[in-house]
Amino acid sequence: MRISKLSASQRKKGRVLVHLDSGDILRVGESEVVSQGLCAGMELDGDALAALEDAARRRQVRERAMDLLSLRPMSRRELTGKLTAKGADLQAAEDAADWLEGLGLLDDESYARTLVRHYAGKGYGPYRIEQELYRRGVPRAFWEAAAEEAPGPERGILAFLGKKWRPEELEDPKVRKKASDALARRGYRWEDISAGLRAYCGAGLE
């Protein structure tokens, strides 16, 4: 197989189009061109062609990974899952994740803190936040440190109660149970809910 020409991509900076005399086009990076000494007229044997095709596939997966991260932050597991769902093989997806971690663009520890701040800011309690960390594939090793980013539960509980009920309304056991159940669904612990209700109602709730 012979390379008929090389041309710079008009769409992606740093991408080079390798035109083969078969009519195929391989998209590689400038580093592959330099490292493999690619040039127009170069003959590629079977091994060289396979290596170039592999480099093109890995480059494509890396670019797709970068595009995904540009849309929103995500965990390593989320990213590799989306890449494999789009057709990348697992090894190429893992390699792309390693590359992005090396650049500091993929960081599960930082992402965990971001998630905790986000969901705490929306008024969710620790159980609900842990569910989100699990759902998004954040390793448990980062959960405890990330939880320190969240304010104490009383703040979120008082804010939620203040939007829904007046203190005197919660003197009714049925209303109080409704409020407690709503807070539990938002991921607060029962002991924190009880303390929050007492604080909101000026203490003295049975």
PDB file of C-alpha atoms in Angstrom:
ATOM      1  CA  MET A   1       0.000   0.000   0.000  1.00  0.00           C
ATOM      2  CA  ARG A   2       1.349   3.437  -0.945  1.00  0.00           C
ATOM      3  CA  ILE A   3       0.664   6.878   0.504  1.00  0.00           C
ATOM      4  CA  SER A   4      -0.498   9.097  -2.333  1.00  0.00           C
ATOM      5  CA  LYS A   5      -0.454  12.344  -0.345  1.00  0.00           C
ATOM      6  CA  LEU A   6      -0.652  13.978   3.070  1.00  0.00           C
ATOM      7  CA  SER A   7      -2.863  16.957   3.831  1.00  0.00           C
ATOM      8  CA  ALA A   8      -3.742  18.971   6.918  1.00  0.00           C
ATOM      9  CA  SER A   9      -7.306  18.610   8.140  1.00  0.00           C
ATOM     10  CA  GLN A  10      -9.440  21.712   7.732  1.00  0.00           C
ATOM     11  CA  ARG A  11     -11.702  20.631  10.591  1.00  0.00           C
ATOM     12  CA  LYS A  12      -9.306  19.570  13.347  1.00  0.00           C
ATOM     13  CA  LYS A  13      -6.106  21.336  14.241  1.00  0.00           C
ATOM     14  CA  GLY A  14      -3.208  18.908  14.510  1.00  0.00           C
ATOM     15  CA  ARG A  15      -4.932  16.229  12.426  1.00  0.00           C
ATOM     16  CA  VAL A  16      -3.304  14.972   9.222  1.00  0.00           C
ATOM     17  CA  LEU A  17      -5.141  13.128   6.464  1.00  0.00           C
ATOM     18  CA  VAL A  18      -3.154  10.247   5.019  1.00  0.00           C
ATOM     19  CA  HIS A  19      -4.478   9.448   1.548  1.00  0.00           C
ATOM     20  CA  LEU A  20      -3.761   5.894   0.367  1.00  0.00           C
ATOM     21  CA  ASP A  21      -3.688   4.816  -3.235  1.00  0.00           C
ATOM     22  CA  SER A  22      -6.584   2.474  -2.407  1.00  0.00           C
ATOM     23  CA  GLY A  23      -8.757   5.583  -1.960  1.00  0.00           C
ATOM     24  CA  ASP A  24      -8.906   5.195   1.822  1.00  0.00           C
ATOM     25  CA  ILE A  25      -8.064   8.114   4.101  1.00  0.00           C
ATOM     26  CA  LEU A  26      -6.550   7.633   7.539  1.00  0.00           C
ATOM     27  CA  ARG A  27      -6.787  10.452  10.075  1.00  0.00           C
ATOM     28  CA  VAL A  28      -3.748  10.636  12.322  1.00  0.00           C
ATOM     29  CA  GLY A  29      -1.962  13.204  14.437  1.00  0.00           C
ATOM     30  CA  GLU A  30       1.125  15.188  13.550  1.00  0.00           C
ATOM     31  CA  SER A  31       3.075  13.109  16.094  1.00  0.00           C
ATOM     32  CA  GLU A  32       2.357   9.909  14.140  1.00  0.00           C
ATOM     33  CA  VAL A  33       3.515  11.549  10.925  1.00  0.00           C
ATOM     34  CA  VAL A  34       6.805  12.512  12.548  1.00  0.00           C
ATOM     35  CA  SER A  35       7.391   9.306  14.516  1.00  0.00           C
ATOM     36  CA  GLN A  36       6.658   7.056  11.544  1.00  0.00           C
ATOM     37  CA  GLY A  37       8.316   9.305   8.960  1.00  0.00           C
ATOM     38  CA  LEU A  38       5.226   9.403   6.783  1.00  0.00           C
ATOM     39  CA  CYS A  39       5.465  11.116   3.412  1.00  0.00           C
ATOM     40  CA  ALA A  40       3.856  11.059  -0.015  1.00  0.00           C
ATOM     41  CA  GLY A  41       5.011   8.090  -2.093  1.00  0.00           C
ATOM     42  CA  MET A  42       5.936   6.002   0.937  1.00  0.00           C
ATOM     43  CA  GLU A  43       5.227   2.279   0.615  1.00  0.00           C
ATOM     44  CA  LEU A  44       3.562   0.653   3.631  1.00  0.00           C
ATOM     45  CA  ASP A  45       3.945  -3.063   4.270  1.00  0.00           C
ATOM     46  CA  GLY A  46       1.285  -5.011   6.168  1.00  0.00           C
ATOM     47  CA  ASP A  47       2.694  -4.260   9.624  1.00  0.00           C
ATOM     48  CA  ALA A  48       3.201  -0.560   8.909  1.00  0.00           C
ATOM     49  CA  LEU A  49      -0.304  -0.229   7.523  1.00  0.00           C
ATOM     50  CA  ALA A  50      -1.805  -2.034  10.536  1.00  0.00           C
ATOM     51  CA  ALA A  51       0.133   0.249  12.904  1.00  0.00           C
ATOM     52  CA  LEU A  52      -1.066   3.324  11.037  1.00  0.00           C
ATOM     53  CA  GLU A  53      -4.675   2.136  11.063  1.00  0.00           C
ATOM     54  CA  ASP A  54      -4.432   1.467  14.801  1.00  0.00           C
ATOM     55  CA  ALA A  55      -3.009   4.960  15.367  1.00  0.00           C
ATOM     56  CA  ALA A  56      -5.878   6.432  13.361  1.00  0.00           C
ATOM     57  CA  ARG A  57      -8.454   4.539  15.426  1.00  0.00           C
ATOM     58  CA  ARG A  58      -6.891   5.634  18.700  1.00  0.00           C
ATOM     59  CA  ARG A  59      -6.714   9.223  17.490  1.00  0.00           C
ATOM     60  CA  GLN A  60     -10.397   9.110  16.610  1.00  0.00           C
ATOM     61  CA  VAL A  61     -11.316   7.769  20.048  1.00  0.00           C
ATOM     62  CA  ARG A  62      -9.243  10.462  21.758  1.00  0.00           C
ATOM     63  CA  GLU A  63     -10.946  13.191  19.755  1.00  0.00           C
ATOM     64  CA  ARG A  64     -14.362  11.737  20.551  1.00  0.00           C
ATOM     65  CA  ALA A  65     -13.429  11.608  24.245  1.00  0.00           C
ATOM     66  CA  MET A  66     -12.342  15.245  24.167  1.00  0.00           C
ATOM     67  CA  ASP A  67     -15.603  16.220  22.483  1.00  0.00           C
ATOM     68  CA  LEU A  68     -17.627  14.395  25.160  1.00  0.00           C
ATOM     69  CA  LEU A  69     -15.770  16.117  27.981  1.00  0.00           C
ATOM     70  CA  SER A  70     -16.301  19.485  26.336  1.00  0.00           C
ATOM     71  CA  LEU A  71     -20.056  18.982  26.792  1.00  0.00           C
ATOM     72  CA  ARG A  72     -19.904  18.322  30.547  1.00  0.00           C
ATOM     73  CA  PRO A  73     -17.569  16.900  33.202  1.00  0.00           C
ATOM     74  CA  MET A  74     -17.836  13.164  33.793  1.00  0.00           C
ATOM     75  CA  SER A  75     -16.157  10.316  35.588  1.00  0.00           C
ATOM     76  CA  ARG A  76     -13.688   7.970  33.962  1.00  0.00           C
ATOM     77  CA  ARG A  77     -16.287   5.183  34.018  1.00  0.00           C
ATOM     78  CA  GLU A  78     -18.905   7.402  32.393  1.00  0.00           C
ATOM     79  CA  LEU A  79     -16.471   8.437  29.684  1.00  0.00           C
ATOM     80  CA  THR A  80     -15.221   4.951  28.807  1.00  0.00           C
ATOM     81  CA  GLY A  81     -18.809   3.695  28.844  1.00  0.00           C
ATOM     82  CA  LYS A  82     -19.918   6.340  26.361  1.00  0.00           C
ATOM     83  CA  LEU A  83     -16.916   5.671  24.125  1.00  0.00           C
ATOM     84  CA  THR A  84     -17.526   1.922  23.977  1.00  0.00           C
ATOM     85  CA  ALA A  85     -21.238   2.562  23.387  1.00  0.00           C
ATOM     86  CA  LYS A  86     -20.205   4.575  20.322  1.00  0.00           C
ATOM     87  CA  GLY A  87     -18.149   1.688  18.967  1.00  0.00           C
ATOM     88  CA  ALA A  88     -14.694   2.117  20.487  1.00  0.00           C
ATOM     89  CA  ASP A  89     -12.999  -1.001  21.798  1.00  0.00           C
ATOM     90  CA  LEU A  90     -12.392  -1.027  25.548  1.00  0.00           C
ATOM     91  CA  GLN A  91      -8.595  -0.750  25.304  1.00  0.00           C
ATOM     92  CA  ALA A  92      -8.792   2.327  23.071  1.00  0.00           C
ATOM     93  CA  ALA A  93     -11.344   3.876  25.439  1.00  0.00           C
ATOM     94  CA  GLU A  94      -9.087   3.212  28.443  1.00  0.00           C
ATOM     95  CA  ASP A  95      -6.093   4.635  26.584  1.00  0.00           C
ATOM     96  CA  ALA A  96      -8.063   7.798  25.792  1.00  0.00           C
ATOM     97  CA  ALA A  97      -9.036   8.103  29.454  1.00  0.00           C
ATOM     98  CA  ASP A  98      -5.394   7.680  30.506  1.00  0.00           C
ATOM     99  CA  TRP A  99      -4.384  10.389  28.048  1.00  0.00           C
ATOM    100  CA  LEU A 100      -6.990  12.825  29.359  1.00  0.00           C
ATOM    101  CA  GLU A 101      -6.026  12.091  32.956  1.00  0.00           C
ATOM    102  CA  GLY A 102      -2.435  12.847  32.035  1.00  0.00           C
ATOM    103  CA  LEU A 103      -3.576  16.219  30.683  1.00  0.00           C
ATOM    104  CA  GLY A 104      -5.528  16.891  33.873  1.00  0.00           C
ATOM    105  CA  LEU A 105      -8.832  17.019  31.991  1.00  0.00           C
ATOM    106  CA  LEU A 106     -10.293  13.859  33.525  1.00  0.00           C
ATOM    107  CA  ASP A 107     -10.159  13.725  37.322  1.00  0.00           C
ATOM    108  CA  ASP A 108     -12.559  11.579  39.353  1.00  0.00           C
ATOM    109  CA  GLU A 109     -11.567  13.214  42.637  1.00  0.00           C
ATOM    110  CA  SER A 110     -12.297  16.706  41.350  1.00  0.00           C
ATOM    111  CA  TYR A 111     -15.486  15.500  39.665  1.00  0.00           C
ATOM    112  CA  ALA A 112     -16.710  14.007  42.966  1.00  0.00           C
ATOM    113  CA  ARG A 113     -16.326  17.393  44.667  1.00  0.00           C
ATOM    114  CA  THR A 114     -18.159  19.095  41.815  1.00  0.00           C
ATOM    115  CA  LEU A 115     -21.074  16.664  42.096  1.00  0.00           C
ATOM    116  CA  VAL A 116     -21.312  17.072  45.860  1.00  0.00           C
ATOM    117  CA  ARG A 117     -21.396  20.867  45.602  1.00  0.00           C
ATOM    118  CA  HIS A 118     -23.972  20.723  42.808  1.00  0.00           C
ATOM    119  CA  TYR A 119     -26.448  18.393  44.523  1.00  0.00           C
ATOM    120  CA  ALA A 120     -25.958  19.923  47.959  1.00  0.00           C
ATOM    121  CA  GLY A 121     -26.713  23.280  46.342  1.00  0.00           C
ATOM    122  CA  LYS A 122     -29.973  21.834  45.042  1.00  0.00           C
ATOM    123  CA  GLY A 123     -30.924  20.875  48.591  1.00  0.00           C
ATOM    124  CA  TYR A 124     -30.228  17.140  48.505  1.00  0.00           C
ATOM    125  CA  GLY A 125     -29.033  15.175  51.504  1.00  0.00           C
ATOM    126  CA  PRO A 126     -26.083  12.799  51.859  1.00  0.00           C
ATOM    127  CA  TYR A 127     -27.906   9.627  50.808  1.00  0.00           C
ATOM    128  CA  ARG A 128     -29.135  11.191  47.573  1.00  0.00           C
ATOM    129  CA  ILE A 129     -25.682  12.628  46.878  1.00  0.00           C
ATOM    130  CA  GLU A 130     -24.101   9.204  47.396  1.00  0.00           C
ATOM    131  CA  GLN A 131     -26.625   7.730  44.952  1.00  0.00           C
ATOM    132  CA  GLU A 132     -25.517  10.259  42.337  1.00  0.00           C
ATOM    133  CA  LEU A 133     -21.834   9.537  42.951  1.00  0.00           C
ATOM    134  CA  TYR A 134     -22.532   5.822  42.522  1.00  0.00           C
ATOM    135  CA  ARG A 135     -24.717   6.310  39.452  1.00  0.00           C
ATOM    136  CA  ARG A 136     -22.034   8.383  37.767  1.00  0.00           C
ATOM    137  CA  GLY A 137     -19.290   5.865  38.458  1.00  0.00           C
ATOM    138  CA  VAL A 138     -17.198   7.860  40.915  1.00  0.00           C
ATOM    139  CA  PRO A 139     -14.943   5.497  42.916  1.00  0.00           C
ATOM    140  CA  ARG A 140     -15.930   5.232  46.588  1.00  0.00           C
ATOM    141  CA  ALA A 141     -12.404   6.197  47.588  1.00  0.00           C
ATOM    142  CA  PHE A 142     -13.275   9.808  46.732  1.00  0.00           C
ATOM    143  CA  TRP A 143     -16.692  10.018  48.390  1.00  0.00           C
ATOM    144  CA  GLU A 144     -15.687  10.880  51.937  1.00  0.00           C
ATOM    145  CA  ALA A 145     -13.312  13.687  51.029  1.00  0.00           C
ATOM    146  CA  ALA A 146     -15.819  15.092  48.537  1.00  0.00           C
ATOM    147  CA  ALA A 147     -18.565  15.083  51.186  1.00  0.00           C
ATOM    148  CA  GLU A 148     -16.601  17.732  53.067  1.00  0.00           C
ATOM    149  CA  GLU A 149     -17.572  20.139  50.276  1.00  0.00           C
ATOM    150  CA  ALA A 150     -21.217  19.960  51.356  1.00  0.00           C
ATOM    151  CA  PRO A 151     -22.664  22.221  54.070  1.00  0.00           C
ATOM    152  CA  GLY A 152     -24.193  20.608  57.156  1.00  0.00           C
ATOM    153  CA  PRO A 153     -27.603  18.988  56.621  1.00  0.00           C
ATOM    154  CA  GLU A 154     -29.474  21.486  58.803  1.00  0.00           C
ATOM    155  CA  ARG A 155     -29.017  24.261  56.262  1.00  0.00           C
ATOM    156  CA  GLY A 156     -30.621  22.282  53.440  1.00  0.00           C
ATOM    157  CA  ILE A 157     -33.404  20.956  55.647  1.00  0.00           C
ATOM    158  CA  LEU A 158     -34.344  24.404  56.955  1.00  0.00           C
ATOM    159  CA  ALA A 159     -34.290  25.863  53.443  1.00  0.00           C
ATOM    160  CA  PHE A 160     -36.581  23.102  52.171  1.00  0.00           C
ATOM    161  CA  LEU A 161     -39.024  23.407  55.071  1.00  0.00           C
ATOM    162  CA  GLY A 162     -39.107  27.183  54.701  1.00  0.00           C
ATOM    163  CA  LYS A 163     -40.240  26.890  51.085  1.00  0.00           C
ATOM    164  CA  LYS A 164     -43.042  24.444  51.846  1.00  0.00           C
ATOM    165  CA  TRP A 165     -44.528  25.007  55.304  1.00  0.00           C
ATOM    166  CA  ARG A 166     -44.913  27.531  58.074  1.00  0.00           C
ATOM    167  CA  PRO A 167     -43.661  26.371  61.487  1.00  0.00           C
ATOM    168  CA  GLU A 168     -47.162  26.204  62.960  1.00  0.00           C
ATOM    169  CA  GLU A 169     -48.317  23.895  60.146  1.00  0.00           C
ATOM    170  CA  LEU A 170     -45.808  21.286  61.234  1.00  0.00           C
ATOM    171  CA  GLU A 171     -47.494  20.970  64.616  1.00  0.00           C
ATOM    172  CA  ASP A 172     -49.983  18.696  62.822  1.00  0.00           C
ATOM    173  CA  PRO A 173     -48.535  15.124  62.956  1.00  0.00           C
ATOM    174  CA  LYS A 174     -49.805  14.363  59.441  1.00  0.00           C
ATOM    175  CA  VAL A 175     -48.128  17.426  57.963  1.00  0.00           C
ATOM    176  CA  ARG A 176     -44.971  16.698  59.944  1.00  0.00           C
ATOM    177  CA  LYS A 177     -44.880  13.136  58.576  1.00  0.00           C
ATOM    178  CA  LYS A 178     -45.369  14.460  55.051  1.00  0.00           C
ATOM    179  CA  ALA A 179     -42.447  16.823  55.543  1.00  0.00           C
ATOM    180  CA  SER A 180     -40.283  14.081  57.036  1.00  0.00           C
ATOM    181  CA  ASP A 181     -41.028  11.711  54.155  1.00  0.00           C
ATOM    182  CA  ALA A 182     -40.240  14.419  51.614  1.00  0.00           C
ATOM    183  CA  LEU A 183     -36.891  15.123  53.262  1.00  0.00           C
ATOM    184  CA  ALA A 184     -36.089  11.403  53.402  1.00  0.00           C
ATOM    185  CA  ARG A 185     -36.724  11.153  49.664  1.00  0.00           C
ATOM    186  CA  ARG A 186     -34.254  13.979  49.196  1.00  0.00           C
ATOM    187  CA  GLY A 187     -31.623  11.868  50.914  1.00  0.00           C
ATOM    188  CA  TYR A 188     -31.522  13.177  54.472  1.00  0.00           C
ATOM    189  CA  ARG A 189     -30.964  10.911  57.463  1.00  0.00           C
ATOM    190  CA  TRP A 190     -33.823  10.530  59.940  1.00  0.00           C
ATOM    191  CA  GLU A 191     -31.808  11.921  62.863  1.00  0.00           C
ATOM    192  CA  ASP A 192     -30.955  15.015  60.796  1.00  0.00           C
ATOM    193  CA  ILE A 193     -34.602  15.398  59.763  1.00  0.00           C
ATOM    194  CA  SER A 194     -35.756  15.277  63.395  1.00  0.00           C
ATOM    195  CA  ALA A 195     -33.144  17.822  64.438  1.00  0.00           C
ATOM    196  CA  GLY A 196     -34.056  20.073  61.510  1.00  0.00           C
ATOM    197  CA  LEU A 197     -37.765  19.943  62.325  1.00  0.00           C
ATOM    198  CA  ARG A 198     -37.080  20.866  65.948  1.00  0.00           C
ATOM    199  CA  ALA A 199     -34.872  23.764  64.897  1.00  0.00           C
ATOM    200  CA  TYR A 200     -37.410  25.054  62.361  1.00  0.00           C
ATOM    201  CA  CYS A 201     -40.305  24.872  64.747  1.00  0.00           C
ATOM    202  CA  GLY A 202     -38.406  26.433  67.610  1.00  0.00           C
ATOM    203  CA  ALA A 203     -37.797  23.086  69.392  1.00  0.00           C
ATOM    204  CA  GLY A 204     -40.356  21.234  71.465  1.00  0.00           C
ATOM    205  CA  LEU A 205     -41.713  18.873  68.781  1.00  0.00           C
ATOM    206  CA  GLU A 206     -42.614  15.488  70.185  1.00  0.00           C
TER     207      GLU A 206
END
